[in-house]
Short mmCIF file of C-alpha atoms in Angstrom, two decimals:
data_model
loop_
_atom_site.label_atom_id
_atom_site.label_comp_id
_atom_site.label_asym_id
_atom_site.label_seq_id
_atom_site.Cartn_x
_atom_site.Cartn_y
_atom_site.Cartn_z
CA MET A 1 -3.21 19.04 -27.06
CA ASN A 2 -2.56 22.16 -26.01
CA LEU A 3 -2.34 22.66 -22.16
CA THR A 4 -1.56 25.99 -19.58
CA LEU A 5 0.67 24.59 -16.86
CA HIS A 6 1.32 26.87 -13.70
CA ILE A 7 4.47 25.60 -12.04
CA TRP A 8 5.82 26.50 -8.76
CA ARG A 9 8.94 27.85 -9.20
CA GLN A 10 11.62 28.52 -6.15
CA LYS A 11 15.62 28.91 -6.31
CA ASN A 12 16.27 27.70 -3.37
CA SER A 13 14.93 27.58 0.22
CA GLN A 14 15.33 30.67 1.03
CA ASP A 15 13.74 32.01 -2.33
CA SER A 16 10.13 33.00 -2.14
CA GLY A 17 9.60 31.14 -4.75
CA LYS A 18 6.38 31.84 -7.41
CA PHE A 19 3.94 30.71 -10.14
CA VAL A 20 5.39 30.60 -13.73
CA THR A 21 3.20 29.69 -16.72
CA TYR A 22 4.01 27.73 -19.64
CA GLN A 23 2.47 26.76 -22.66
CA ALA A 24 3.09 22.66 -23.30
CA LYS A 25 2.09 22.72 -27.30
CA ASP A 26 1.54 19.16 -28.59
CA VAL A 27 1.47 17.12 -25.78
CA LEU A 28 0.45 13.32 -26.65
CA GLU A 29 -2.30 11.42 -24.40
CA ASP A 30 0.04 8.88 -24.04
CA MET A 31 2.83 10.62 -22.45
CA SER A 32 3.27 10.31 -18.65
CA PHE A 33 2.60 13.40 -16.54
CA LEU A 34 6.27 13.09 -15.97
CA GLU A 35 7.22 12.94 -19.52
CA MET A 36 5.09 15.58 -20.59
CA MET A 37 7.10 17.86 -18.15
CA ASP A 38 10.40 16.02 -19.67
CA VAL A 39 9.72 17.68 -22.66
CA LEU A 40 8.93 20.84 -20.69
CA ASN A 41 12.31 20.75 -19.70
CA GLU A 42 13.85 19.44 -22.68
CA GLU A 43 12.17 22.96 -24.37
CA LEU A 44 13.24 25.31 -21.37
CA ILE A 45 17.26 23.87 -21.70
CA ALA A 46 16.98 24.62 -25.70
CA LYS A 47 16.55 28.00 -24.43
CA GLY A 48 18.94 28.46 -22.38
CA GLN A 49 16.49 28.42 -19.19
CA GLU A 50 16.88 26.50 -15.80
CA PRO A 51 14.27 23.74 -16.13
CA VAL A 52 12.25 22.81 -13.41
CA ALA A 53 13.03 20.24 -10.76
CA PHE A 54 11.21 17.30 -9.52
CA ASP A 55 11.60 14.23 -8.02
CA HIS A 56 11.61 11.06 -10.00
CA ASP A 57 13.20 7.83 -10.10
CA CYS A 58 11.46 4.23 -10.98
CA ARG A 59 8.34 5.95 -13.14
CA GLU A 60 6.64 2.51 -12.19
CA GLY A 61 4.92 3.61 -8.89
CA ILE A 62 7.40 1.69 -6.46
CA CYS A 63 9.62 4.47 -5.12
CA GLY A 64 7.24 7.27 -4.07
CA SER A 65 10.00 10.02 -5.48
CA CYS A 66 7.18 11.90 -7.63
CA SER A 67 5.96 14.41 -4.97
CA LEU A 68 3.77 16.33 -8.14
CA TYR A 69 0.66 18.10 -6.32
CA ILE A 70 -1.77 18.74 -9.63
CA ASN A 71 -4.38 20.43 -9.67
CA GLY A 72 -5.12 20.34 -6.25
CA ARG A 73 -4.64 16.75 -6.15
CA ALA A 74 -1.49 14.60 -4.81
CA HIS A 75 -0.28 13.22 -7.51
CA GLY A 76 -3.17 13.98 -9.80
CA PRO A 77 -7.02 13.92 -9.91
CA LYS A 78 -6.71 9.70 -10.44
CA GLN A 79 -6.92 7.16 -7.54
CA GLY A 80 -4.18 4.68 -6.88
CA ILE A 81 -1.40 6.03 -8.78
CA THR A 82 1.58 7.84 -7.87
CA ALA A 83 2.65 11.42 -10.39
CA CYS A 84 4.39 9.07 -13.03
CA GLN A 85 1.40 6.56 -13.40
CA LEU A 86 -0.44 9.29 -14.49
CA HIS A 87 -1.14 9.88 -18.44
CA MET A 88 -2.11 12.88 -20.07
CA ARG A 89 -5.66 11.06 -21.46
CA SER A 90 -6.56 12.53 -18.24
CA PHE A 91 -6.61 16.24 -19.18
CA LYS A 92 -7.79 17.28 -22.74
CA ASP A 93 -6.77 20.25 -25.09
CA GLY A 94 -6.88 23.88 -23.39
CA ASP A 95 -6.48 22.41 -19.68
CA THR A 96 -4.90 24.54 -17.35
CA ILE A 97 -2.46 22.30 -14.70
CA TYR A 98 -1.70 23.80 -11.35
CA ILE A 99 1.78 21.99 -10.39
CA GLU A 100 3.11 22.77 -6.54
CA PRO A 101 5.38 20.99 -4.58
CA TRP A 102 3.77 18.91 -1.01
CA ARG A 103 3.21 21.94 1.13
CA ALA A 104 4.39 21.55 4.91
CA ARG A 105 6.08 22.68 7.38
CA ALA A 106 7.86 19.16 8.20
CA PHE A 107 8.41 18.97 3.86
CA PRO A 108 10.57 22.21 3.41
CA VAL A 109 11.15 23.16 -0.57
CA ILE A 110 14.58 22.50 -1.42
CA LYS A 111 14.09 24.06 -5.47
CA ASP A 112 10.86 24.24 -7.01
CA LEU A 113 9.08 20.70 -6.75
CA ILE A 114 11.32 19.15 -5.03
CA VAL A 115 10.57 19.29 -1.03
CA ASP A 116 13.03 17.48 1.85
CA ARG A 117 11.44 14.83 3.00
CA THR A 118 14.08 13.45 5.72
CA ALA A 119 11.54 13.79 8.64
CA PHE A 120 10.33 10.54 7.45
CA ASP A 121 13.24 8.63 7.90
CA ARG A 122 13.57 10.37 10.92
CA ILE A 123 10.39 8.94 12.16
CA THR A 124 11.60 5.35 10.60
CA ARG A 125 14.53 5.94 12.26
CA ALA A 126 13.02 6.62 15.76
CA GLY A 127 11.59 2.82 15.93
CA GLY A 128 10.19 1.55 12.16
CA TYR A 129 12.43 -1.33 12.33
CA ILE A 130 12.93 -4.67 13.66
CA SER A 131 15.86 -5.56 15.30
CA ALA A 132 15.54 -9.21 15.60
CA ARG A 133 18.33 -11.36 13.10
CA ILE A 134 16.13 -13.24 11.17
CA GLY A 135 18.89 -14.95 9.52
CA SER A 136 18.40 -16.11 5.94
CA ALA A 137 15.09 -16.42 4.41
CA GLN A 138 12.52 -18.50 6.59
CA ASP A 139 10.49 -21.81 6.05
CA ALA A 140 7.25 -20.40 4.94
CA ASN A 141 5.42 -22.33 7.53
CA ALA A 142 8.07 -21.87 10.42
CA ILE A 143 5.89 -18.80 11.41
CA LEU A 144 2.74 -18.96 11.71
CA ILE A 145 0.48 -16.23 10.94
CA ASP A 146 -2.80 -16.37 9.76
CA HIS A 147 -3.51 -14.91 6.59
CA ASP A 148 -6.15 -12.04 7.67
CA THR A 149 -3.11 -10.75 9.69
CA ALA A 150 -0.71 -11.44 7.25
CA GLU A 151 -2.61 -9.64 4.24
CA SER A 152 -3.82 -6.81 6.66
CA ALA A 153 0.12 -6.06 7.47
CA MET A 154 1.16 -6.37 4.09
CA ASP A 155 -1.65 -3.78 3.20
CA ALA A 156 -0.01 -1.22 5.32
CA ALA A 157 3.23 -2.55 4.35
CA ALA A 158 2.73 -1.05 0.64
CA CYS A 159 3.59 2.11 2.27
CA ILE A 160 5.84 3.50 -0.19
CA GLY A 161 7.10 6.81 1.86
CA CYS A 162 5.98 9.31 -0.69
CA GLY A 163 3.94 11.53 1.89
CA ALA A 164 0.98 12.09 -0.51
CA CYS A 165 -0.98 11.87 2.88
CA VAL A 166 1.13 14.45 4.48
CA ALA A 167 0.49 16.96 1.24
CA ALA A 168 -3.02 15.66 1.03
CA CYS A 169 -4.02 16.64 4.47
CA LYS A 170 -5.87 19.75 5.57
CA ASN A 171 -3.32 19.37 8.52
CA ALA A 172 -0.10 18.17 7.22
CA SER A 173 -0.39 15.21 9.35
CA ALA A 174 2.13 12.25 8.88
CA MET A 175 -0.39 9.94 10.54
CA LEU A 176 -1.22 7.67 7.78
CA PHE A 177 2.57 7.03 6.95
CA VAL A 178 3.12 6.64 10.56
CA SER A 179 0.42 4.01 10.82
CA ALA A 180 1.56 2.08 8.12
CA LYS A 181 4.99 1.44 9.38
CA ILE A 182 3.28 0.74 12.73
CA SER A 183 0.67 -1.54 11.63
CA HIS A 184 2.69 -3.55 9.41
CA LEU A 185 5.40 -4.28 12.23
CA SER A 186 3.38 -4.71 15.17
CA GLN A 187 0.68 -7.24 13.49
CA LEU A 188 3.69 -9.65 12.57
CA PRO A 189 5.60 -11.70 15.22
CA GLN A 190 9.44 -9.97 14.08
CA GLY A 191 7.70 -6.82 14.93
CA LYS A 192 6.42 -7.52 18.57
CA PRO A 193 9.57 -7.49 20.56
CA GLU A 194 9.69 -3.87 20.11
CA ARG A 195 5.78 -3.07 19.66
CA GLU A 196 5.99 -0.26 22.37
CA ALA A 197 8.95 1.58 21.99
CA ARG A 198 7.89 1.81 18.24
CA ALA A 199 4.61 3.39 19.13
CA LEU A 200 6.35 5.67 21.43
CA GLY A 201 9.37 6.51 19.93
CA MET A 202 7.79 7.18 16.47
CA ILE A 203 4.61 9.35 17.43
CA ALA A 204 7.18 11.31 19.51
CA GLN A 205 9.57 12.01 16.50
CA MET A 206 6.41 12.81 14.54
CA ASP A 207 5.46 15.37 16.74
CA LYS A 208 8.82 16.92 16.88
CA GLU A 209 9.17 17.62 13.43
CA GLY A 210 6.07 19.23 13.02
CA PHE A 211 3.39 17.41 11.30
CA GLY A 212 -0.28 18.52 12.22
CA ALA A 213 -2.61 15.81 14.12
CA CYS A 214 -5.44 14.17 12.53
CA THR A 215 -8.91 14.82 12.59
CA ASN A 216 -10.09 12.39 10.57
CA THR A 217 -11.40 13.78 7.23
CA GLY A 218 -10.08 10.46 5.58
CA ALA A 219 -7.94 12.89 2.67
CA CYS A 220 -4.87 10.82 3.30
CA GLU A 221 -7.02 7.43 2.11
CA ALA A 222 -8.22 9.14 -0.84
CA GLU A 223 -4.89 9.98 -1.87
CA CYS A 224 -2.81 7.57 -0.86
CA PRO A 225 -1.05 5.79 -4.12
CA LYS A 226 -1.04 2.59 -2.29
CA GLU A 227 -4.65 2.93 -0.84
CA ILE A 228 -3.57 2.65 2.70
CA LYS A 229 -6.79 2.68 4.59
CA ILE A 230 -7.35 5.22 8.15
CA THR A 231 -8.43 1.96 9.84
CA HIS A 232 -4.68 1.56 10.39
CA ILE A 233 -4.37 4.96 11.94
CA ALA A 234 -7.02 3.31 14.58
CA ARG A 235 -4.67 0.59 14.85
CA LEU A 236 -1.90 3.45 15.39
CA ASN A 237 -4.04 5.13 17.69
CA ARG A 238 -4.56 2.08 19.76
CA GLU A 239 -1.34 1.06 19.66
CA TYR A 240 -0.05 3.93 21.19
CA LEU A 241 -2.19 3.99 23.96
CA ARG A 242 -1.44 0.21 24.48
CA ALA A 243 2.01 1.23 24.73
CA SER A 244 1.53 4.23 26.86
CA VAL A 245 -0.29 2.04 29.49
CA LYS A 246 1.74 -0.21 29.44
CA MET B 18 6.96 14.76 32.58
CA GLY B 19 4.87 11.61 33.74
CA TRP B 20 3.78 9.21 30.98
CA PHE B 21 0.12 10.39 31.68
CA THR B 22 0.98 13.74 30.44
CA LYS B 23 2.83 13.01 27.85
CA MET B 24 0.28 10.74 26.60
CA LEU B 25 -2.30 13.16 26.58
CA THR B 26 -0.28 16.35 25.34
CA SER B 27 0.93 14.02 22.35
CA SER B 28 -0.94 14.64 19.08
CA ILE B 29 -3.60 11.33 19.53
CA GLY B 30 -3.21 12.28 23.09
CA LYS B 31 -5.16 15.71 21.99
CA LYS B 32 -7.11 13.90 19.88
CA LEU B 33 -8.11 11.25 22.56
CA VAL B 34 -9.27 14.12 24.62
CA MET B 35 -11.29 15.57 21.92
CA ALA B 36 -13.45 12.08 21.32
CA LEU B 37 -13.83 11.46 24.92
CA THR B 38 -15.38 14.90 26.01
CA GLY B 39 -16.79 14.71 22.62
CA LEU B 40 -18.90 11.80 23.42
CA PHE B 41 -19.70 12.80 26.78
CA LEU B 42 -21.14 16.00 25.37
CA CYS B 43 -23.21 13.66 23.18
CA SER B 44 -24.07 11.63 25.67
CA PHE B 45 -24.94 15.28 27.60
CA LEU B 46 -27.36 16.14 24.53
CA LEU B 47 -29.54 12.78 24.92
CA VAL B 48 -30.28 13.49 28.55
CA HIS B 49 -30.99 17.16 27.33
CA LEU B 50 -33.54 16.32 24.89
CA TYR B 51 -35.12 14.45 27.28
CA GLY B 52 -35.54 17.21 29.55
CA ASN B 53 -37.14 18.95 26.90
CA SER B 54 -39.42 16.33 25.92
CA ASN B 55 -41.60 17.28 29.17
CA LEU B 56 -42.45 20.78 26.91
CA LEU B 57 -44.80 19.08 24.76
CA GLY B 58 -47.88 17.96 25.50
CA ASP B 59 -51.45 19.78 26.96
CA PRO B 60 -49.60 23.10 28.28
CA ALA B 61 -50.84 23.02 31.65
CA ASN B 62 -49.71 19.29 31.94
CA ALA B 63 -46.29 20.29 30.19
CA LYS B 64 -45.49 23.52 32.03
CA GLU B 65 -46.09 21.17 35.93
CA SER B 66 -43.88 18.41 34.47
CA PHE B 67 -40.62 20.63 33.00
CA ASP B 68 -40.58 22.98 35.69
CA GLY B 69 -40.32 19.93 37.82
CA PHE B 70 -37.87 18.45 35.79
CA SER B 71 -35.90 21.81 35.49
CA LYS B 72 -35.97 22.39 39.70
CA PHE B 73 -34.61 18.32 40.23
CA MET B 74 -31.59 19.50 37.48
CA SER B 75 -30.98 22.52 39.10
CA THR B 76 -31.28 21.37 42.96
CA PHE B 77 -30.43 17.13 42.93
CA PRO B 78 -27.18 17.15 44.35
CA PRO B 79 -25.24 14.45 42.27
CA ILE B 80 -26.52 16.57 38.86
CA ARG B 81 -24.61 19.37 40.54
CA VAL B 82 -21.55 17.79 40.70
CA LEU B 83 -22.17 16.47 37.21
CA GLU B 84 -23.00 19.67 35.86
CA ILE B 85 -19.46 20.93 37.28
CA GLY B 86 -18.26 17.90 35.15
CA LEU B 87 -20.44 19.31 32.10
CA ALA B 88 -18.73 22.70 32.41
CA LEU B 89 -15.21 20.76 32.11
CA GLY B 90 -16.15 18.91 29.67
CA PHE B 91 -17.37 21.77 27.36
CA LEU B 92 -14.28 23.86 28.13
CA LEU B 93 -11.72 21.15 27.55
CA HIS B 94 -13.10 19.90 24.56
CA ILE B 95 -13.43 23.87 23.25
CA LEU B 96 -10.01 24.55 24.42
CA GLN B 97 -8.26 21.60 22.90
CA GLY B 98 -10.23 22.08 19.54
CA THR B 99 -8.95 25.49 19.51
CA ILE B 100 -5.30 24.48 20.13
CA LEU B 101 -5.53 21.86 17.60
CA TYR B 102 -6.36 24.47 15.06
CA PHE B 103 -4.02 26.41 15.55
CA GLN B 104 -1.29 23.78 15.58
CA ASN B 105 -2.66 22.46 12.46
CA LYS B 106 -2.62 25.51 10.90
CA GLN B 107 0.91 25.68 11.38
CA ALA B 108 2.12 22.35 10.08
CA ARG B 109 1.18 23.75 6.71
CA PRO B 110 2.25 27.64 7.08
CA ILE B 111 2.28 27.88 3.02
CA GLY B 112 -1.00 27.09 1.40
CA TYR B 113 -1.57 25.64 -1.90
CA ALA B 114 -3.21 27.75 -5.19
CA LYS B 115 -5.65 24.91 -6.12
CA MET B 116 -7.71 22.49 -3.21
CA PRO B 117 -9.32 19.60 -3.74
CA GLY B 118 -12.54 20.53 -2.68
CA ASN B 119 -15.22 17.98 -1.85
CA GLU B 120 -13.53 15.02 -3.61
CA THR B 121 -11.23 13.87 -1.06
CA SER B 122 -12.45 14.81 2.38
CA SER B 123 -16.47 15.96 3.48
CA LEU B 124 -17.19 19.66 4.11
CA PHE B 125 -18.53 18.52 7.47
CA SER B 126 -15.03 17.28 8.49
CA ARG B 127 -12.98 20.24 7.73
CA THR B 128 -14.96 23.29 9.14
CA MET B 129 -15.63 21.41 12.43
CA ILE B 130 -13.91 24.49 13.83
CA TRP B 131 -16.17 26.86 12.46
CA SER B 132 -19.45 24.50 13.16
CA GLY B 133 -18.11 24.47 16.72
CA ALA B 134 -17.25 28.00 16.93
CA LEU B 135 -21.37 28.83 15.89
CA VAL B 136 -22.39 25.90 18.14
CA LEU B 137 -20.26 27.82 20.86
CA PHE B 138 -21.67 30.98 20.12
CA PHE B 139 -25.46 29.70 20.55
CA LEU B 140 -24.48 28.13 23.95
CA ILE B 141 -23.33 31.12 25.38
CA VAL B 142 -26.30 33.02 24.11
CA HIS B 143 -28.72 29.98 25.28
CA VAL B 144 -26.54 29.71 29.08
CA ASP B 145 -27.42 33.48 29.38
CA THR B 146 -31.22 33.69 28.22
CA PHE B 147 -31.94 30.20 30.70
CA PHE B 148 -29.34 30.07 32.44
CA VAL B 149 -27.90 33.57 34.05
CA ASP B 150 -31.73 35.57 33.29
CA VAL B 151 -33.56 33.13 34.59
CA ARG B 152 -31.69 30.22 36.93
CA LEU B 153 -29.30 32.86 38.47
CA ALA B 154 -31.43 36.05 38.18
CA GLN B 155 -34.73 34.66 39.72
CA GLY B 156 -33.90 31.22 41.52
CA HIS B 157 -35.24 28.27 41.84
CA GLU B 158 -38.96 29.16 42.02
CA ALA B 159 -38.83 31.16 38.30
CA SER B 160 -40.58 29.30 35.95
CA MET B 161 -38.16 27.42 33.39
CA TYR B 162 -41.34 26.47 31.16
CA ASP B 163 -42.25 30.04 30.76
CA ALA B 164 -39.33 31.52 30.31
CA VAL B 165 -38.63 29.02 27.38
CA LYS B 166 -42.20 29.61 26.06
CA SER B 167 -41.49 33.37 25.71
CA ALA B 168 -38.25 32.71 24.28
CA PHE B 169 -39.44 30.62 21.51
CA GLU B 170 -42.48 32.30 20.73
CA ASN B 171 -40.15 34.94 19.54
CA PRO B 172 -39.58 34.50 15.92
CA ALA B 173 -36.30 35.96 15.45
CA TYR B 174 -35.00 33.51 18.63
CA ALA B 175 -36.18 30.46 17.35
CA GLY B 176 -34.87 31.01 13.95
CA PHE B 177 -31.94 31.45 15.59
CA TYR B 178 -32.28 27.99 17.78
CA LEU B 179 -33.04 26.50 14.46
CA PHE B 180 -30.10 27.79 12.66
CA SER B 181 -27.58 26.85 15.35
CA LEU B 182 -28.86 23.20 15.61
CA LEU B 183 -28.40 23.07 11.57
CA LEU B 184 -24.88 23.59 12.39
CA LEU B 185 -24.88 21.28 15.78
CA ALA B 186 -26.17 18.09 13.16
CA PHE B 187 -23.02 19.23 11.00
CA HIS B 188 -20.77 19.00 14.15
CA LEU B 189 -22.31 16.22 15.12
CA ASN B 190 -22.42 14.35 11.76
CA HIS B 191 -18.94 13.88 11.60
CA GLY B 192 -17.44 14.44 15.00
CA PHE B 193 -19.82 11.35 16.55
CA GLN B 194 -18.08 8.54 14.37
CA SER B 195 -14.62 10.35 14.12
CA ALA B 196 -14.70 10.19 18.41
CA PHE B 197 -14.30 5.97 17.55
CA GLN B 198 -11.90 6.21 15.31
CA SER B 199 -9.77 8.67 17.99
CA LEU B 200 -10.19 6.11 20.08
CA GLY B 201 -9.14 3.45 18.00
CA LEU B 202 -12.13 2.09 17.46
CA ASN B 203 -12.50 0.96 13.54
CA HIS B 204 -13.41 -2.57 12.25
CA LYS B 205 -15.24 -3.78 8.90
CA LYS B 206 -17.69 -5.48 11.80
CA TYR B 207 -18.77 -2.82 14.36
CA THR B 208 -17.67 0.76 11.82
CA PRO B 209 -20.68 0.53 9.50
CA LEU B 210 -23.21 0.79 12.66
CA ILE B 211 -20.94 3.28 14.36
CA LYS B 212 -21.30 5.29 10.86
CA GLY B 213 -25.25 4.35 10.67
CA LEU B 214 -25.76 5.25 14.40
CA GLY B 215 -23.85 8.58 14.15
CA LEU B 216 -25.60 9.88 10.77
CA ALA B 217 -28.78 8.79 12.53
CA TYR B 218 -27.67 10.45 15.78
CA SER B 219 -26.44 14.16 14.04
CA ILE B 220 -30.43 14.08 12.50
CA LEU B 221 -32.17 12.93 14.88
CA VAL B 222 -31.03 14.56 17.77
CA PRO B 223 -31.14 18.46 16.31
CA LEU B 224 -34.65 17.21 14.77
CA GLY B 225 -35.66 16.86 18.22
CA PHE B 226 -34.44 19.81 19.67
CA ALA B 227 -35.88 21.69 16.77
CA ALA B 228 -38.89 20.08 17.56
CA MET B 229 -39.99 22.38 20.64
CA PRO B 230 -39.41 25.86 19.14
CA ILE B 231 -41.52 25.28 16.00
CA TYR B 232 -43.82 23.33 18.64
CA PHE B 233 -44.38 26.91 20.57
CA ILE B 234 -44.40 29.06 17.25
CA ILE B 235 -47.47 26.71 15.82
CA LEU B 236 -49.09 27.14 19.45
CA LYS B 237 -48.72 30.51 19.40
CA TYR B 238 -49.54 31.60 15.69
CA TYR B 239 -51.88 28.68 15.01
CA PRO B 240 -53.26 27.87 18.33
CA CYS B 241 -56.28 25.92 16.47
CA CYS B 242 -53.46 23.24 15.43
CA GLY B 243 -51.69 23.21 18.61
CA GLY B 244 -54.70 23.37 21.55
CA LYS B 245 -55.27 26.67 23.44
#
């Protein structure tokens, strides 16, 4: 298939950037979206042009590196996958595809489609961890956690920190990311000792980074590649209020 | 900064203020609708009961105190909503070339500031028509029933009123259930009930208010169907 690509090109964080149009010819439907980008970059290099910079690493949907906003959707048109898991069979011959970086004040563009997501690392440093010494792997039955709690914590722990929630939210809110970290740790015994400090610290850092507030539109859960639900944001709200009054 | 101020000025605290004031305003709508229900029925009796209710509401001291709370509730909700709108806009200085539209969120949830702004415009006109022009200008002896009747018999005013109610329905459609999420109440056991209640509330309450101008228009132009 042949495609028209409008790709955001930006030299560096100071550059104002613009869309550049490319024609992708003879794209195979079994290619992943990133492979299609690789082929385009090969052609650009052969022509002596600067290849399109984009983040990628594992290419199997678990690292959270790839961060493409494809035709108005974070990670493209399909649900529950990252951009690297998107295949060209989701498009058809003659399609026009807009490829943009995540847009948020807290995620400044470094180059082309690459954004700086260290705001997430700073939020995590503000409490998204446990400091208890847990030693080597425990016997599975030594700490009793009921099935539903373990499942709920695991659902939240599936977050790969890709930032699609921020990219998809009309307010560029990081609430789903923060809720995933807080919901994961606050439900488990190992996370309880720092429960309040975590909620207060992470929210304070989130606000400091310049992310927007949540207006419960649900766009984040619709775009999350790990399908993390906004029920975790409700838990985050409870955790924060609980920590505030305690 | 004390813990309370810190909590209320955080991104979650601001949402909490929106949710609590929003639900308070929802409860006000029910009382208002109950009051308006006195407008219906035999015109002579309706005038007596509606004017009686109106006089009671504007003179009974506890209600007057609540009225101050109501004004504050509106003010907080409007101010906080406007501040949040601009702060949230700042969180994305450069927008996207392509937007997802309704694929990832509902139109009502994305346009709360606009439905809210139009409801605010309606509120200003509404307070001017019935509070400033009647209660303040003419005092407690003025008939609120007559004021409502003359306003609603004007098709342009009735049309504006109905249009505003449609926007109120849009605002409530997202707002009611969203308030519970902001308060941290989301659970598979009771969230479907909250969403159902929210949907019913956002349709039935504006429909209830819409009944009054429709009733007066029918009464004026088709007296055969509505009584004298």
